[in-house]
PDB file of C-alpha atoms and ligand atoms in Angstrom:
ATOM      1  CA  MET A   1     -49.964 109.683 209.270  1.00  0.00           C
ATOM      2  CA  ALA A   2     -51.109 105.863 209.764  1.00  0.00           C
ATOM      3  CA  PHE A   3     -51.299 105.013 213.704  1.00  0.00           C
ATOM      4  CA  VAL A   4     -49.004 102.081 213.386  1.00  0.00           C
ATOM      5  CA  ASN A   5     -45.809 102.036 211.187  1.00  0.00           C
ATOM      6  CA  VAL A   6     -43.494  99.554 210.780  1.00  0.00           C
ATOM      7  CA  ARG A   7     -40.273 100.289 208.832  1.00  0.00           C
ATOM      8  CA  ASN A   8     -37.898  98.327 207.225  1.00  0.00           C
ATOM      9  CA  LEU A   9     -38.417  95.852 209.993  1.00  0.00           C
ATOM     10  CA  THR A  10     -36.010  92.808 210.077  1.00  0.00           C
ATOM     11  CA  TYR A  11     -35.447  90.951 213.040  1.00  0.00           C
ATOM     12  CA  ALA A  12     -33.552  87.542 214.000  1.00  0.00           C
ATOM     13  CA  TYR A  13     -34.034  85.762 217.617  1.00  0.00           C
ATOM     14  CA  PRO A  14     -30.708  85.313 219.513  1.00  0.00           C
ATOM     15  CA  LEU A  15     -28.751  82.783 218.197  1.00  0.00           C
ATOM     16  CA  THR A  16     -30.111  82.168 215.189  1.00  0.00           C
ATOM     17  CA  LYS A  17     -29.206  83.018 211.444  1.00  0.00           C
ATOM     18  CA  GLN A  18     -32.182  83.135 209.612  1.00  0.00           C
ATOM     19  CA  PRO A  19     -34.279  86.319 210.199  1.00  0.00           C
ATOM     20  CA  ALA A  20     -37.693  85.333 211.566  1.00  0.00           C
ATOM     21  CA  LEU A  21     -38.977  88.786 210.057  1.00  0.00           C
ATOM     22  CA  GLN A  22     -37.546  90.381 206.736  1.00  0.00           C
ATOM     23  CA  ASP A  23     -38.075  93.612 205.499  1.00  0.00           C
ATOM     24  CA  ILE A  24     -41.682  94.514 206.965  1.00  0.00           C
ATOM     25  CA  ASN A  25     -43.028  97.478 205.938  1.00  0.00           C
ATOM     26  CA  LEU A  26     -46.779  97.979 207.166  1.00  0.00           C
ATOM     27  CA  GLN A  27     -49.060 100.729 207.794  1.00  0.00           C
ATOM     28  CA  ILE A  28     -52.198 100.570 209.825  1.00  0.00           C
ATOM     29  CA  GLU A  29     -55.060 103.196 210.039  1.00  0.00           C
ATOM     30  CA  GLU A  30     -56.522 104.375 213.444  1.00  0.00           C
ATOM     31  CA  GLY A  31     -59.657 101.807 213.576  1.00  0.00           C
ATOM     32  CA  GLU A  32     -58.562  98.983 211.005  1.00  0.00           C
ATOM     33  CA  PHE A  33     -58.925  95.398 211.721  1.00  0.00           C
ATOM     34  CA  VAL A  34     -55.844  93.803 210.097  1.00  0.00           C
ATOM     35  CA  ALA A  35     -55.583  89.741 210.010  1.00  0.00           C
ATOM     36  CA  LEU A  36     -52.169  88.555 209.909  1.00  0.00           C
ATOM     37  CA  ILE A  37     -52.539  84.887 208.158  1.00  0.00           C
ATOM     38  CA  GLY A  38     -49.399  82.697 207.377  1.00  0.00           C
ATOM     39  CA  ALA A  39     -48.228  78.461 207.659  1.00  0.00           C
ATOM     40  CA  ASN A  40     -46.272  77.673 210.872  1.00  0.00           C
ATOM     41  CA  GLY A  41     -43.529  79.497 211.231  1.00  0.00           C
ATOM     42  CA  ALA A  42     -44.053  82.136 208.770  1.00  0.00           C
ATOM     43  CA  GLY A  43     -43.615  85.006 211.301  1.00  0.00           C
ATOM     44  CA  LYS A  44     -47.029  85.739 212.450  1.00  0.00           C
ATOM     45  CA  SER A  45     -46.289  85.631 216.421  1.00  0.00           C
ATOM     46  CA  THR A  46     -43.059  87.485 215.857  1.00  0.00           C
ATOM     47  CA  LEU A  47     -44.639  90.498 214.335  1.00  0.00           C
ATOM     48  CA  CYS A  48     -47.190  90.707 216.924  1.00  0.00           C
ATOM     49  CA  TYR A  49     -44.260  90.792 219.910  1.00  0.00           C
ATOM     50  CA  ALA A  50     -42.682  93.313 217.616  1.00  0.00           C
ATOM     51  CA  LEU A  51     -46.137  95.226 217.595  1.00  0.00           C
ATOM     52  CA  ALA A  52     -46.668  94.593 220.932  1.00  0.00           C
ATOM     53  CA  GLY A  53     -43.007  95.902 221.864  1.00  0.00           C
ATOM     54  CA  PHE A  54     -41.630  92.443 223.315  1.00  0.00           C
ATOM     55  CA  VAL A  55     -39.689  92.202 220.525  1.00  0.00           C
ATOM     56  CA  PRO A  56     -36.724  93.794 221.167  1.00  0.00           C
ATOM     57  CA  HIS A  57     -37.534  94.275 224.741  1.00  0.00           C
ATOM     58  CA  PHE A  58     -38.129  90.750 226.239  1.00  0.00           C
ATOM     59  CA  PHE A  59     -37.106  88.822 223.532  1.00  0.00           C
ATOM     60  CA  LYS A  60     -33.070  90.137 222.604  1.00  0.00           C
ATOM     61  CA  GLY A  61     -31.548  89.216 219.205  1.00  0.00           C
ATOM     62  CA  GLU A  62     -30.881  91.277 216.072  1.00  0.00           C
ATOM     63  CA  LEU A  63     -33.061  93.921 215.638  1.00  0.00           C
ATOM     64  CA  GLN A  64     -33.363  96.505 211.918  1.00  0.00           C
ATOM     65  CA  GLY A  65     -35.815  99.070 211.204  1.00  0.00           C
ATOM     66  CA  GLU A  66     -38.504 100.023 213.683  1.00  0.00           C
ATOM     67  CA  VAL A  67     -41.890  99.975 214.712  1.00  0.00           C
ATOM     68  CA  GLU A  68     -43.835 103.089 215.720  1.00  0.00           C
ATOM     69  CA  ALA A  69     -47.540 103.390 216.873  1.00  0.00           C
ATOM     70  CA  ASP A  70     -49.318 106.483 217.867  1.00  0.00           C
ATOM     71  CA  GLY A  71     -46.212 108.695 217.082  1.00  0.00           C
ATOM     72  CA  LYS A  72     -43.742 107.107 219.324  1.00  0.00           C
ATOM     73  CA  LEU A  73     -41.353 104.368 218.684  1.00  0.00           C
ATOM     74  CA  SER A  74     -41.052 100.955 220.262  1.00  0.00           C
ATOM     75  CA  SER A  75     -37.395 101.229 220.421  1.00  0.00           C
ATOM     76  CA  GLN A  76     -37.591 104.271 222.793  1.00  0.00           C
ATOM     77  CA  SER A  77     -40.316 103.405 225.083  1.00  0.00           C
ATOM     78  CA  THR A  78     -40.140 101.165 227.756  1.00  0.00           C
ATOM     79  CA  LEU A  79     -41.887  97.830 227.517  1.00  0.00           C
ATOM     80  CA  SER A  80     -44.326  98.930 230.362  1.00  0.00           C
ATOM     81  CA  GLU A  81     -44.849 102.808 228.773  1.00  0.00           C
ATOM     82  CA  TRP A  82     -45.525 100.734 225.417  1.00  0.00           C
ATOM     83  CA  THR A  83     -47.869  98.073 227.261  1.00  0.00           C
ATOM     84  CA  LEU A  84     -50.326 101.028 228.322  1.00  0.00           C
ATOM     85  CA  ASN A  85     -51.125 102.088 224.732  1.00  0.00           C
ATOM     86  CA  VAL A  86     -50.594  98.401 223.131  1.00  0.00           C
ATOM     87  CA  GLY A  87     -52.216  94.936 224.311  1.00  0.00           C
ATOM     88  CA  LEU A  88     -51.169  91.361 223.499  1.00  0.00           C
ATOM     89  CA  THR A  89     -52.640  88.480 223.951  1.00  0.00           C
ATOM     90  CA  PHE A  90     -50.167  85.323 223.166  1.00  0.00           C
ATOM     91  CA  GLN A  91     -50.966  82.467 221.145  1.00  0.00           C
ATOM     92  CA  ASN A  92     -51.021  80.387 224.147  1.00  0.00           C
ATOM     93  CA  PRO A  93     -53.212  81.541 226.971  1.00  0.00           C
ATOM     94  CA  PHE A  94     -51.980  79.353 229.681  1.00  0.00           C
ATOM     95  CA  ASN A  95     -49.274  81.940 229.448  1.00  0.00           C
ATOM     96  CA  GLN A  96     -51.296  84.971 230.275  1.00  0.00           C
ATOM     97  CA  ILE A  97     -52.528  84.141 233.522  1.00  0.00           C
ATOM     98  CA  SER A  98     -50.869  85.640 236.344  1.00  0.00           C
ATOM     99  CA  GLY A  99     -50.297  82.778 238.475  1.00  0.00           C
ATOM    100  CA  ALA A 100     -50.859  85.510 241.246  1.00  0.00           C
ATOM    101  CA  LYS A 101     -54.598  85.527 241.734  1.00  0.00           C
ATOM    102  CA  TYR A 102     -57.595  83.084 242.331  1.00  0.00           C
ATOM    103  CA  THR A 103     -60.371  83.851 240.513  1.00  0.00           C
ATOM    104  CA  VAL A 104     -61.363  85.269 236.499  1.00  0.00           C
ATOM    105  CA  PHE A 105     -62.259  88.780 238.588  1.00  0.00           C
ATOM    106  CA  GLU A 106     -59.231  88.927 240.066  1.00  0.00           C
ATOM    107  CA  GLU A 107     -57.348  87.799 237.098  1.00  0.00           C
ATOM    108  CA  ILE A 108     -58.780  90.276 235.162  1.00  0.00           C
ATOM    109  CA  ALA A 109     -58.702  93.150 237.936  1.00  0.00           C
ATOM    110  CA  PHE A 110     -54.652  92.137 237.933  1.00  0.00           C
ATOM    111  CA  GLY A 111     -53.225  95.102 235.062  1.00  0.00           C
ATOM    112  CA  LEU A 112     -55.836  97.973 236.506  1.00  0.00           C
ATOM    113  CA  GLU A 113     -54.173  97.312 240.054  1.00  0.00           C
ATOM    114  CA  ASN A 114     -50.371  97.450 238.554  1.00  0.00           C
ATOM    115  CA  ILE A 115     -51.383 100.274 237.222  1.00  0.00           C
ATOM    116  CA  GLY A 116     -53.080 101.989 240.604  1.00  0.00           C
ATOM    117  CA  VAL A 117     -56.319 102.212 239.342  1.00  0.00           C
ATOM    118  CA  PRO A 118     -59.570 103.130 241.961  1.00  0.00           C
ATOM    119  CA  ARG A 119     -60.995  99.835 243.499  1.00  0.00           C
ATOM    120  CA  GLU A 120     -64.382 100.853 242.657  1.00  0.00           C
ATOM    121  CA  GLU A 121     -63.363 101.960 239.334  1.00  0.00           C
ATOM    122  CA  ILE A 122     -61.790  98.675 238.538  1.00  0.00           C
ATOM    123  CA  LYS A 123     -65.101  96.939 239.376  1.00  0.00           C
ATOM    124  CA  VAL A 124     -66.600  98.691 236.623  1.00  0.00           C
ATOM    125  CA  ARG A 125     -64.093  98.264 234.070  1.00  0.00           C
ATOM    126  CA  VAL A 126     -63.992  94.381 235.095  1.00  0.00           C
ATOM    127  CA  GLU A 127     -67.992  94.042 235.055  1.00  0.00           C
ATOM    128  CA  GLU A 128     -67.941  95.965 231.540  1.00  0.00           C
ATOM    129  CA  ALA A 129     -65.117  93.634 229.942  1.00  0.00           C
ATOM    130  CA  LEU A 130     -66.769  90.659 231.383  1.00  0.00           C
ATOM    131  CA  ALA A 131     -69.961  91.646 229.646  1.00  0.00           C
ATOM    132  CA  LEU A 132     -68.538  92.478 226.506  1.00  0.00           C
ATOM    133  CA  THR A 133     -66.412  88.880 225.920  1.00  0.00           C
ATOM    134  CA  ASP A 134     -69.661  87.652 227.849  1.00  0.00           C
ATOM    135  CA  ILE A 135     -67.866  85.675 230.376  1.00  0.00           C
ATOM    136  CA  ARG A 136     -69.935  86.761 233.560  1.00  0.00           C
ATOM    137  CA  GLU A 137     -70.370  83.454 234.553  1.00  0.00           C
ATOM    138  CA  LEU A 138     -66.706  82.680 234.851  1.00  0.00           C
ATOM    139  CA  ALA A 139     -66.047  85.762 237.225  1.00  0.00           C
ATOM    140  CA  ARG A 140     -65.695  83.476 240.417  1.00  0.00           C
ATOM    141  CA  ARG A 141     -63.864  80.279 238.832  1.00  0.00           C
ATOM    142  CA  SER A 142     -60.159  79.383 239.004  1.00  0.00           C
ATOM    143  CA  PRO A 143     -58.074  81.038 236.205  1.00  0.00           C
ATOM    144  CA  TYR A 144     -56.655  77.510 236.290  1.00  0.00           C
ATOM    145  CA  SER A 145     -60.210  75.392 236.245  1.00  0.00           C
ATOM    146  CA  LEU A 146     -60.691  76.407 232.960  1.00  0.00           C
ATOM    147  CA  SER A 147     -61.335  74.882 229.304  1.00  0.00           C
ATOM    148  CA  GLY A 148     -58.524  76.425 226.452  1.00  0.00           C
ATOM    149  CA  GLY A 149     -61.322  78.209 224.713  1.00  0.00           C
ATOM    150  CA  GLN A 150     -62.355  79.909 228.573  1.00  0.00           C
ATOM    151  CA  GLN A 151     -58.797  80.699 228.944  1.00  0.00           C
ATOM    152  CA  GLN A 152     -58.482  82.390 225.791  1.00  0.00           C
ATOM    153  CA  ARG A 153     -61.425  84.533 226.433  1.00  0.00           C
ATOM    154  CA  VAL A 154     -60.137  85.324 229.642  1.00  0.00           C
ATOM    155  CA  ALA A 155     -56.725  86.237 228.359  1.00  0.00           C
ATOM    156  CA  LEU A 156     -58.698  88.657 225.729  1.00  0.00           C
ATOM    157  CA  THR A 157     -60.736  89.877 228.385  1.00  0.00           C
ATOM    158  CA  SER A 158     -57.548  90.784 230.679  1.00  0.00           C
ATOM    159  CA  ILE A 159     -55.891  93.009 227.966  1.00  0.00           C
ATOM    160  CA  LEU A 160     -59.516  94.889 226.806  1.00  0.00           C
ATOM    161  CA  VAL A 161     -60.330  95.875 230.602  1.00  0.00           C
ATOM    162  CA  MET A 162     -56.879  97.844 229.890  1.00  0.00           C
ATOM    163  CA  ARG A 163     -58.564  99.627 226.890  1.00  0.00           C
ATOM    164  CA  PRO A 164     -55.732  99.600 224.707  1.00  0.00           C
ATOM    165  CA  LYS A 165     -55.360 102.032 221.432  1.00  0.00           C
ATOM    166  CA  LEU A 166     -53.801  98.968 219.501  1.00  0.00           C
ATOM    167  CA  LEU A 167     -55.225  95.335 220.313  1.00  0.00           C
ATOM    168  CA  VAL A 168     -52.671  92.479 218.571  1.00  0.00           C
ATOM    169  CA  LEU A 169     -53.969  89.345 219.276  1.00  0.00           C
ATOM    170  CA  ASP A 170     -52.129  85.771 218.191  1.00  0.00           C
ATOM    171  CA  GLU A 171     -54.453  83.148 217.344  1.00  0.00           C
ATOM    172  CA  PRO A 172     -56.851  84.276 219.995  1.00  0.00           C
ATOM    173  CA  THR A 173     -59.560  81.461 219.072  1.00  0.00           C
ATOM    174  CA  SER A 174     -57.197  78.669 218.314  1.00  0.00           C
ATOM    175  CA  GLN A 175     -59.091  76.560 221.309  1.00  0.00           C
ATOM    176  CA  MET A 176     -62.263  77.535 220.569  1.00  0.00           C
ATOM    177  CA  ASP A 177     -65.552  76.180 219.050  1.00  0.00           C
ATOM    178  CA  PRO A 178     -66.749  77.858 215.719  1.00  0.00           C
ATOM    179  CA  VAL A 179     -69.735  79.719 217.500  1.00  0.00           C
ATOM    180  CA  GLY A 180     -66.793  81.198 220.163  1.00  0.00           C
ATOM    181  CA  ALA A 181     -64.679  81.945 217.206  1.00  0.00           C
ATOM    182  CA  LYS A 182     -67.566  83.709 215.619  1.00  0.00           C
ATOM    183  CA  GLU A 183     -68.317  85.527 218.435  1.00  0.00           C
ATOM    184  CA  VAL A 184     -64.798  86.783 219.111  1.00  0.00           C
ATOM    185  CA  PHE A 185     -64.374  87.818 215.777  1.00  0.00           C
ATOM    186  CA  SER A 186     -67.688  89.987 215.776  1.00  0.00           C
ATOM    187  CA  ALA A 187     -66.703  91.617 219.174  1.00  0.00           C
ATOM    188  CA  VAL A 188     -63.395  92.597 217.458  1.00  0.00           C
ATOM    189  CA  ARG A 189     -64.930  93.841 214.847  1.00  0.00           C
ATOM    190  CA  LYS A 190     -67.181  96.252 216.800  1.00  0.00           C
ATOM    191  CA  LEU A 191     -64.287  97.385 218.602  1.00  0.00           C
ATOM    192  CA  ALA A 192     -62.575  98.437 215.901  1.00  0.00           C
ATOM    193  CA  GLN A 193     -65.913 100.281 214.857  1.00  0.00           C
ATOM    194  CA  GLU A 194     -65.362 102.247 218.133  1.00  0.00           C
ATOM    195  CA  GLY A 195     -61.623 103.025 216.996  1.00  0.00           C
ATOM    196  CA  MET A 196     -59.692 100.520 218.995  1.00  0.00           C
ATOM    197  CA  THR A 197     -56.738  99.367 216.182  1.00  0.00           C
ATOM    198  CA  VAL A 198     -56.479  95.104 215.757  1.00  0.00           C
ATOM    199  CA  VAL A 199     -54.102  93.296 214.696  1.00  0.00           C
ATOM    200  CA  MET A 200     -54.943  89.419 214.740  1.00  0.00           C
ATOM    201  CA  ALA A 201     -52.794  86.457 213.668  1.00  0.00           C
ATOM    202  CA  GLU A 202     -55.776  84.068 212.592  1.00  0.00           C
ATOM    203  CA  HIS A 203     -56.244  80.891 210.681  1.00  0.00           C
ATOM    204  CA  LYS A 204     -60.280  81.250 210.218  1.00  0.00           C
ATOM    205  CA  THR A 205     -60.708  82.847 206.508  1.00  0.00           C
ATOM    206  CA  GLU A 206     -64.605  83.028 206.652  1.00  0.00           C
ATOM    207  CA  TRP A 207     -64.432  84.810 209.686  1.00  0.00           C
ATOM    208  CA  ILE A 208     -61.645  86.926 208.433  1.00  0.00           C
ATOM    209  CA  ALA A 209     -63.076  87.900 205.136  1.00  0.00           C
ATOM    210  CA  ARG A 210     -66.347  88.359 206.725  1.00  0.00           C
ATOM    211  CA  PHE A 211     -65.327  90.828 209.464  1.00  0.00           C
ATOM    212  CA  ALA A 212     -61.656  92.324 208.738  1.00  0.00           C
ATOM    213  CA  ASP A 213     -60.819  94.888 207.009  1.00  0.00           C
ATOM    214  CA  ARG A 214     -57.467  93.600 205.522  1.00  0.00           C
ATOM    215  CA  VAL A 215     -55.193  90.800 205.270  1.00  0.00           C
ATOM    216  CA  VAL A 216     -51.782  90.820 205.643  1.00  0.00           C
ATOM    217  CA  ALA A 217     -50.411  87.098 204.189  1.00  0.00           C
ATOM    218  CA  LEU A 218     -46.656  86.337 205.444  1.00  0.00           C
ATOM    219  CA  LYS A 219     -44.420  83.760 204.016  1.00  0.00           C
ATOM    220  CA  GLU A 220     -40.956  82.622 205.444  1.00  0.00           C
ATOM    221  CA  GLY A 221     -41.052  86.159 207.408  1.00  0.00           C
ATOM    222  CA  ARG A 222     -41.793  88.381 204.567  1.00  0.00           C
ATOM    223  CA  ILE A 223     -45.178  89.991 203.792  1.00  0.00           C
ATOM    224  CA  LEU A 224     -46.117  88.124 200.326  1.00  0.00           C
ATOM    225  CA  MET A 225     -49.358  89.837 199.835  1.00  0.00           C
ATOM    226  CA  GLN A 226     -51.938  92.406 201.663  1.00  0.00           C
ATOM    227  CA  GLY A 227     -55.018  93.814 200.420  1.00  0.00           C
ATOM    228  CA  ALA A 228     -58.838  93.295 200.803  1.00  0.00           C
ATOM    229  CA  PRO A 229     -59.586  89.985 202.530  1.00  0.00           C
ATOM    230  CA  ARG A 230     -61.617  89.241 199.419  1.00  0.00           C
ATOM    231  CA  GLU A 231     -59.022  89.838 197.113  1.00  0.00           C
ATOM    232  CA  VAL A 232     -56.644  88.472 199.200  1.00  0.00           C
ATOM    233  CA  LEU A 233     -58.119  85.345 200.055  1.00  0.00           C
ATOM    234  CA  THR A 234     -59.576  84.008 196.585  1.00  0.00           C
ATOM    235  CA  SER A 235     -56.027  85.581 194.601  1.00  0.00           C
ATOM    236  CA  ASP A 236     -54.308  82.559 192.905  1.00  0.00           C
ATOM    237  CA  LEU A 237     -50.492  84.107 194.627  1.00  0.00           C
ATOM    238  CA  LEU A 238     -52.027  82.979 197.901  1.00  0.00           C
ATOM    239  CA  PHE A 239     -53.402  79.676 196.502  1.00  0.00           C
ATOM    240  CA  GLU A 240     -49.680  79.149 194.496  1.00  0.00           C
ATOM    241  CA  ASN A 241     -47.761  79.423 197.400  1.00  0.00           C
ATOM    242  CA  GLY A 242     -49.937  76.932 199.234  1.00  0.00           C
ATOM    243  CA  PHE A 243     -52.039  79.069 201.795  1.00  0.00           C
ATOM    244  CA  GLY A 244     -55.058  77.376 203.328  1.00  0.00           C
ATOM    245  CA  VAL A 245     -58.226  79.121 202.340  1.00  0.00           C
ATOM    246  CA  SER A 246     -61.671  78.391 203.387  1.00  0.00           C
ATOM    247  CA  ARG A 247     -63.158  74.912 201.949  1.00  0.00           C
ATOM    248  CA  TYR A 248     -65.609  77.134 200.013  1.00  0.00           C
ATOM    249  CA  THR A 249     -63.159  78.805 197.928  1.00  0.00           C
ATOM    250  CA  SER A 250     -61.219  75.989 197.595  1.00  0.00           C
ATOM    251  CA  ALA A 251     -63.809  73.538 196.123  1.00  0.00           C
ATOM    252  CA  ALA A 252     -64.758  76.459 193.937  1.00  0.00           C
ATOM    253  CA  ARG A 253     -61.586  76.838 192.419  1.00  0.00           C
ATOM    254  CA  GLU A 254     -61.642  73.160 191.308  1.00  0.00           C
ATOM    255  CA  ALA A 255     -64.983  73.373 189.852  1.00  0.00           C
ATOM    256  CA  ARG A 256     -63.178  76.488 187.859  1.00  0.00           C
ATOM    257  CA  ARG A 257     -60.826  74.544 186.773  1.00  0.00           C
ATOM    258  CA  ARG A 258     -63.197  71.937 185.686  1.00  0.00           C
ATOM    259  CA  GLY A 259     -64.712  74.860 183.702  1.00  0.00           C
ATOM    260  CA  LEU A 260     -67.732  74.514 185.907  1.00  0.00           C
ATOM    261  CA  TRP A 261     -67.470  77.670 188.130  1.00  0.00           C
ATOM    262  CA  THR A 262     -68.939  79.990 186.074  1.00  0.00           C
ATOM    263  CA  LYS A 263     -69.120  83.436 188.713  1.00  0.00           C
ATOM    264  CA  LYS A 264     -66.342  85.769 188.061  1.00  0.00           C
ATOM    265  CA  SER A 265     -65.047  85.645 191.335  1.00  0.00           C
ATOM    266  CA  LEU A 266     -64.598  82.778 194.055  1.00  0.00           C
ATOM    267  CA  PRO A 267     -66.626  82.669 197.290  1.00  0.00           C
ATOM    268  CA  VAL A 268     -65.176  82.723 200.358  1.00  0.00           C
ATOM    269  CA  SER A 269     -68.342  81.944 202.755  1.00  0.00           C
ATOM    270  CA  LEU A 270     -71.308  79.214 202.431  1.00  0.00           C
ATOM    271  CA  ASP A 271     -73.579  81.428 201.274  1.00  0.00           C
ATOM    272  CA  GLU A 272     -71.844  82.297 198.400  1.00  0.00           C
ATOM    273  CA  ALA A 273     -70.531  79.184 197.659  1.00  0.00           C
ATOM    274  CA  ALA A 274     -74.254  77.916 197.942  1.00  0.00           C
ATOM    275  CA  GLU A 275     -75.596  80.259 195.160  1.00  0.00           C
ATOM    276  CA  GLY A 276     -72.413  79.662 192.869  1.00  0.00           C
ATOM    277  CA  PHE A 277     -72.722  75.810 192.971  1.00  0.00           C
ATOM    278  CA  GLY A 278     -76.637  76.213 192.900  1.00  0.00           C
ATOM    279  CA  ALA A 279     -76.164  77.961 189.543  1.00  0.00           C
ATOM    280  CA  ILE A 280     -74.029  75.424 188.333  1.00  0.00           C
ATOM    281  CA  ARG A 281     -77.354  72.961 188.303  1.00  0.00           C
TER     282      ARG A 281
HETATM  283  N1  LIG B 301     -38.240  82.262 220.745  1.00  0.00           N
HETATM  284  C1  LIG B 301     -37.776  81.805 219.829  1.00  0.00           C
HETATM  285  N2  LIG B 301     -36.247  81.847 219.895  1.00  0.00           N
HETATM  286  C2  LIG B 301     -35.834  81.356 218.302  1.00  0.00           C
HETATM  287  N3  LIG B 301     -36.466  81.223 217.144  1.00  0.00           N
HETATM  288  C3  LIG B 301     -37.759  81.292 217.059  1.00  0.00           C
HETATM  289  C4  LIG B 301     -38.556  81.763 218.586  1.00  0.00           C
HETATM  290  N4  LIG B 301     -39.251  81.913 218.246  1.00  0.00           N
HETATM  291  C5  LIG B 301     -39.997  81.861 216.856  1.00  0.00           C
HETATM  292  N5  LIG B 301     -38.858  81.502 216.374  1.00  0.00           N
HETATM  293  C6  LIG B 301     -38.599  81.032 215.030  1.00  0.00           C
HETATM  294  O1  LIG B 301     -39.053  82.127 213.653  1.00  0.00           O
HETATM  295  C7  LIG B 301     -39.808  81.943 213.004  1.00  0.00           C
HETATM  296  C8  LIG B 301     -40.955  82.483 212.896  1.00  0.00           C
HETATM  297  O2  LIG B 301     -42.012  81.915 213.803  1.00  0.00           O
HETATM  298  P1  LIG B 301     -43.253  82.673 214.561  1.00  0.00           P
HETATM  299  O3  LIG B 301     -43.278  83.897 214.281  1.00  0.00           O
HETATM  300  O4  LIG B 301     -43.419  81.811 215.496  1.00  0.00           O
HETATM  301  O5  LIG B 301     -44.171  81.784 213.413  1.00  0.00           O
HETATM  302  P2  LIG B 301     -45.640  81.833 212.993  1.00  0.00           P
HETATM  303  O6  LIG B 301     -46.279  82.306 214.399  1.00  0.00           O
HETATM  304  O7  LIG B 301     -46.516  82.485 212.265  1.00  0.00           O
HETATM  305  O8  LIG B 301     -46.090  80.496 213.309  1.00  0.00           O
HETATM  306  C9  LIG B 301     -39.871  80.670 212.985  1.00  0.00           C
HETATM  307  O9  LIG B 301     -38.521  80.254 211.843  1.00  0.00           O
HETATM  308  C10 LIG B 301     -39.112  80.305 214.144  1.00  0.00           C
HETATM  309  O10 LIG B 301     -39.069  78.909 214.242  1.00  0.00           O
HETATM  310 MG1  LIG B 302     -47.372  81.776 216.023  1.00  0.00          MG
END
């Protein structure tokens, strides 16, 4: 059985009529890296919250269906039980900072302290996590002195240090430069290879195409389409539904409309676009 099973999940926030998620069914295998895409308001963050147990344990409202991970139901666990296995980084990294610690090192150690990990082990694990996300040089800084992109790295590190089985990342690279974003994708790919299951809400389709195993496209709270990244990201269905895809795909689609693009498939990367446009000449 799949590691994550979302069954007939429908959820509305308190005092809202229109559900933020409608009849979501989703299976995710252990070690799979799934990217969630969709316009603002599509339900990406809400699905992240549901996977991470914040819906329904923190955000109340009306929930039908169920979320299962690692053989347990979120509705039958407390939030603190659930978050032992499942880590979430929030869309706004500022929300992740505890406010209780003076340095990035202590901030990252905070979660381990809370579950009573011995001091020596904490030190080793924090060093390890800092190296993994390449922010050793931030260790002595105040969490509040960081740029948005650096805060996002700290948020990711403070979750990774907990070694969750399921990692849920809500737009973790939104405030990073392109190089930083690619590094995060690449690090996440590696973690998935080592067995961590990852769900990442993201917009950067070029990196999604390169690093993710599967894309789930959300529209108005429903799954519009899912499948292999290349297939989904070059599909007519996605295009017709107004999803933003990479400029390489868009440019080639336009060239195809004009009868210029001769390749069978549309490109998802610069290399493929260059090759295809090179063939036109
Ligand atoms: N705390 C909240 N209370 C009420 N409605 C919310 C709340 N958060 C999000 N929503 C609504 O739920 C829908 C899905 O939002 P969200 O999950 O944030 O989408 P996305 O992350 O894809 O932008 C939107 O219609 C949004 O307005
Ligand atoms: Mg969001």
